[in-house]
PDB file of C-alpha atoms in Angstrom:
ATOM      1  CA  MET A   1      -6.369 -51.076 -26.409  1.00 68.00           C
ATOM      2  CA  TRP A   2      -9.751 -51.227 -24.787  1.00 68.00           C
ATOM      3  CA  TRP A   3      -8.780 -48.066 -22.686  1.00 75.00           C
ATOM      4  CA  VAL A   4      -8.025 -46.152 -26.330  1.00 88.00           C
ATOM      5  CA  VAL A   5     -11.504 -46.585 -27.244  1.00 91.00           C
ATOM      6  CA  ALA A   6     -12.831 -44.841 -24.060  1.00 93.00           C
ATOM      7  CA  VAL A   7     -10.237 -41.874 -24.988  1.00 92.00           C
ATOM      8  CA  ALA A   8     -11.423 -41.981 -28.260  1.00 93.00           C
ATOM      9  CA  VAL A   9     -15.243 -41.443 -27.613  1.00 95.00           C
ATOM     10  CA  GLY A  10     -14.485 -38.520 -25.294  1.00 94.00           C
ATOM     11  CA  MET A  11     -13.305 -40.114 -21.605  1.00 95.00           C
ATOM     12  CA  ARG A  12     -10.628 -37.864 -21.301  1.00 94.00           C
ATOM     13  CA  THR A  13     -10.751 -35.980 -18.057  1.00 95.00           C
ATOM     14  CA  TYR A  14      -8.031 -36.389 -15.336  1.00 95.00           C
ATOM     15  CA  LEU A  15     -10.522 -38.697 -13.386  1.00 97.00           C
ATOM     16  CA  ASP A  16     -11.143 -40.658 -16.345  1.00 96.00           C
ATOM     17  CA  THR A  17      -7.475 -41.375 -17.032  1.00 95.00           C
ATOM     18  CA  VAL A  18      -7.260 -42.149 -13.183  1.00 96.00           C
ATOM     19  CA  VAL A  19     -10.175 -45.004 -13.695  1.00 97.00           C
ATOM     20  CA  LEU A  20      -8.603 -46.139 -17.263  1.00 96.00           C
ATOM     21  CA  THR A  21      -4.807 -46.578 -15.566  1.00 96.00           C
ATOM     22  CA  TYR A  22      -6.606 -48.548 -12.874  1.00 97.00           C
ATOM     23  CA  PHE A  23      -8.421 -50.768 -15.776  1.00 96.00           C
ATOM     24  CA  VAL A  24      -5.274 -51.532 -17.354  1.00 95.00           C
ATOM     25  CA  CYS A  25      -3.440 -52.258 -14.133  1.00 96.00           C
ATOM     26  CA  CYS A  26      -6.171 -54.675 -12.984  1.00 96.00           C
ATOM     27  CA  GLY A  27      -5.470 -56.749 -16.473  1.00 93.00           C
ATOM     28  CA  ILE A  28      -2.092 -56.448 -15.891  1.00 95.00           C
ATOM     29  CA  ALA A  29      -2.573 -58.097 -12.299  1.00 95.00           C
ATOM     30  CA  ARG A  30      -5.045 -60.497 -13.634  1.00 92.00           C
ATOM     31  CA  LEU A  31      -2.622 -61.778 -15.936  1.00 91.00           C
ATOM     32  CA  ALA A  32       0.381 -61.858 -13.566  1.00 92.00           C
ATOM     33  CA  ARG A  33      -1.842 -63.577 -10.768  1.00 88.00           C
ATOM     34  CA  PHE A  34      -2.955 -66.215 -13.653  1.00 85.00           C
ATOM     35  CA  ASN A  35       0.560 -66.953 -14.680  1.00 83.00           C
ATOM     36  CA  ALA A  36       1.814 -67.328 -11.070  1.00 85.00           C
ATOM     37  CA  THR A  37      -1.325 -69.612  -9.845  1.00 81.00           C
ATOM     38  CA  VAL A  38      -2.289 -71.702 -12.708  1.00 75.00           C
ATOM     39  CA  ALA A  39       0.020 -74.485 -11.598  1.00 75.00           C
ATOM     40  CA  LEU A  40      -1.311 -74.192  -8.202  1.00 76.00           C
ATOM     41  CA  GLN A  41      -5.201 -74.273  -8.767  1.00 74.00           C
ATOM     42  CA  PRO A  42      -7.437 -77.685  -8.240  1.00 73.00           C
ATOM     43  CA  LYS A  43      -7.482 -79.813 -11.385  1.00 75.00           C
ATOM     44  CA  ASP A  44      -9.849 -82.796 -12.600  1.00 74.00           C
ATOM     45  CA  ALA A  45      -8.272 -86.247 -13.419  1.00 74.00           C
ATOM     46  CA  SER A  46      -7.726 -84.752 -16.899  1.00 78.00           C
ATOM     47  CA  GLY A  47      -5.804 -81.836 -15.729  1.00 73.00           C
ATOM     48  CA  LYS A  48      -8.414 -79.040 -16.404  1.00 78.00           C
ATOM     49  CA  VAL A  49      -9.530 -76.445 -14.098  1.00 78.00           C
ATOM     50  CA  HIS A  50     -13.006 -75.938 -13.854  1.00 80.00           C
ATOM     51  CA  TYR A  51     -13.241 -71.972 -13.405  1.00 84.00           C
ATOM     52  CA  PHE A  52     -11.940 -68.772 -14.003  1.00 84.00           C
ATOM     53  CA  GLU A  53     -10.711 -67.244 -10.642  1.00 87.00           C
ATOM     54  CA  GLY A  54     -12.253 -63.194 -11.708  1.00 91.00           C
ATOM     55  CA  THR A  55     -13.884 -62.615 -15.121  1.00 93.00           C
ATOM     56  CA  PRO A  56     -11.759 -63.612 -17.953  1.00 89.00           C
ATOM     57  CA  ILE A  57      -9.841 -60.273 -19.648  1.00 87.00           C
ATOM     58  CA  PRO A  58     -11.719 -60.916 -23.103  1.00 89.00           C
ATOM     59  CA  THR A  59     -15.515 -60.175 -20.997  1.00 90.00           C
ATOM     60  CA  SER A  60     -13.822 -56.608 -21.380  1.00 91.00           C
ATOM     61  CA  LEU A  61     -15.112 -56.576 -25.071  1.00 92.00           C
ATOM     62  CA  THR A  62     -18.501 -56.189 -24.015  1.00 94.00           C
ATOM     63  CA  ILE A  63     -17.422 -52.442 -22.865  1.00 94.00           C
ATOM     64  CA  VAL A  64     -16.128 -52.307 -26.542  1.00 92.00           C
ATOM     65  CA  ALA A  65     -19.465 -53.558 -27.893  1.00 94.00           C
ATOM     66  CA  ILE A  66     -21.288 -50.960 -25.812  1.00 95.00           C
ATOM     67  CA  LEU A  67     -19.299 -47.787 -26.936  1.00 94.00           C
ATOM     68  CA  ALA A  68     -19.343 -49.130 -30.477  1.00 94.00           C
ATOM     69  CA  TYR A  69     -22.992 -49.323 -30.541  1.00 96.00           C
ATOM     70  CA  PHE A  70     -23.012 -45.382 -28.775  1.00 95.00           C
ATOM     71  CA  VAL A  71     -20.439 -44.099 -31.842  1.00 95.00           C
ATOM     72  CA  THR A  72     -22.747 -45.980 -34.397  1.00 96.00           C
ATOM     73  CA  GLN A  73     -25.674 -43.942 -32.683  1.00 96.00           C
ATOM     74  CA  GLY A  74     -23.794 -40.520 -33.110  1.00 96.00           C
ATOM     75  CA  ARG A  75     -23.555 -40.768 -29.363  1.00 96.00           C
ATOM     76  CA  TYR A  76     -19.758 -39.599 -28.510  1.00 94.00           C
ATOM     77  CA  LEU A  77     -17.677 -37.094 -27.373  1.00 94.00           C
ATOM     78  CA  GLN A  78     -20.127 -34.034 -26.423  1.00 92.00           C
ATOM     79  CA  THR A  79     -22.955 -36.408 -26.864  1.00 94.00           C
ATOM     80  CA  LEU A  80     -21.729 -39.251 -24.858  1.00 94.00           C
ATOM     81  CA  PRO A  81     -24.523 -40.701 -22.525  1.00 94.00           C
ATOM     82  CA  GLY A  82     -24.077 -39.697 -18.915  1.00 92.00           C
ATOM     83  CA  GLN A  83     -22.005 -36.638 -20.036  1.00 91.00           C
ATOM     84  CA  SER A  84     -19.403 -35.297 -17.529  1.00 93.00           C
ATOM     85  CA  ILE A  85     -20.292 -34.577 -14.049  1.00 94.00           C
ATOM     86  CA  GLU A  86     -18.197 -32.218 -11.932  1.00 94.00           C
ATOM     87  CA  LEU A  87     -17.308 -34.306  -8.341  1.00 94.00           C
ATOM     88  CA  ALA A  88     -15.601 -30.780  -7.405  1.00 94.00           C
ATOM     89  CA  PRO A  89     -14.278 -27.711  -9.093  1.00 93.00           C
ATOM     90  CA  SER A  90     -12.129 -29.111 -11.856  1.00 89.00           C
ATOM     91  CA  TRP A  91     -12.788 -32.693 -10.865  1.00 94.00           C
ATOM     92  CA  ASP A  92     -14.739 -34.149 -13.750  1.00 96.00           C
ATOM     93  CA  LEU A  93     -15.672 -37.723 -14.372  1.00 96.00           C
ATOM     94  CA  HIS A  94     -17.597 -39.599 -17.174  1.00 96.00           C
ATOM     95  CA  PRO A  95     -20.151 -41.748 -15.454  1.00 96.00           C
ATOM     96  CA  LEU A  96     -19.691 -44.231 -18.118  1.00 95.00           C
ATOM     97  CA  VAL A  97     -15.742 -44.808 -17.597  1.00 96.00           C
ATOM     98  CA  LEU A  98     -17.286 -46.467 -14.122  1.00 96.00           C
ATOM     99  CA  THR A  99     -17.928 -49.796 -16.229  1.00 96.00           C
ATOM    100  CA  TYR A 100     -14.156 -49.758 -16.843  1.00 96.00           C
ATOM    101  CA  ALA A 101     -13.616 -49.687 -12.888  1.00 97.00           C
ATOM    102  CA  VAL A 102     -16.499 -52.278 -12.306  1.00 97.00           C
ATOM    103  CA  ASN A 103     -15.003 -54.398 -15.176  1.00 96.00           C
ATOM    104  CA  GLY A 104     -11.324 -54.225 -13.685  1.00 96.00           C
ATOM    105  CA  THR A 105     -12.564 -54.965  -9.951  1.00 97.00           C
ATOM    106  CA  LEU A 106     -14.338 -57.797 -11.196  1.00 96.00           C
ATOM    107  CA  MET A 107     -11.055 -59.293 -13.454  1.00 95.00           C
ATOM    108  CA  VAL A 108      -8.875 -59.183  -9.941  1.00 95.00           C
ATOM    109  CA  SER A 109     -11.470 -60.666  -7.856  1.00 95.00           C
ATOM    110  CA  LYS A 110     -10.249 -63.699  -5.857  1.00 89.00           C
ATOM    111  CA  THR A 111     -13.858 -64.843  -4.758  1.00 92.00           C
ATOM    112  CA  LEU A 112     -15.891 -64.337  -8.031  1.00 94.00           C
ATOM    113  CA  ARG A 113     -15.471 -67.882  -9.866  1.00 90.00           C
ATOM    114  CA  ILE A 114     -16.634 -68.397 -13.595  1.00 88.00           C
ATOM    115  CA  PRO A 115     -17.049 -71.612 -14.986  1.00 87.00           C
ATOM    116  CA  LYS A 116     -15.309 -72.791 -17.820  1.00 82.00           C
ATOM    117  CA  PRO A 117     -16.907 -74.060 -20.706  1.00 78.00           C
TER     118      PRO A 117
END
């Protein structure tokens, strides 16, 4: 769902699609790892785990909020902040799509531990 928002606001180049596919794969990997390791994580006396390993998937909503703000300001499609940069002939990338790459990487991080509320 989150990647659909990126495509809707104008992140449609080949490299954008590669980064968005990476993001989706990170989300799938995070859910799979959580399901496979939830029983093995250290718990307190009440049986609760005190931290998330990697960022929780709902933190991706911050990207949606940022893109929603840009849409309300009329900053989408050809006016998307950062526009599109050409890395090589016919290899364009919207710099804003890199927020998806960073967020996906943080989701699957084994060393990042976020305390649970």
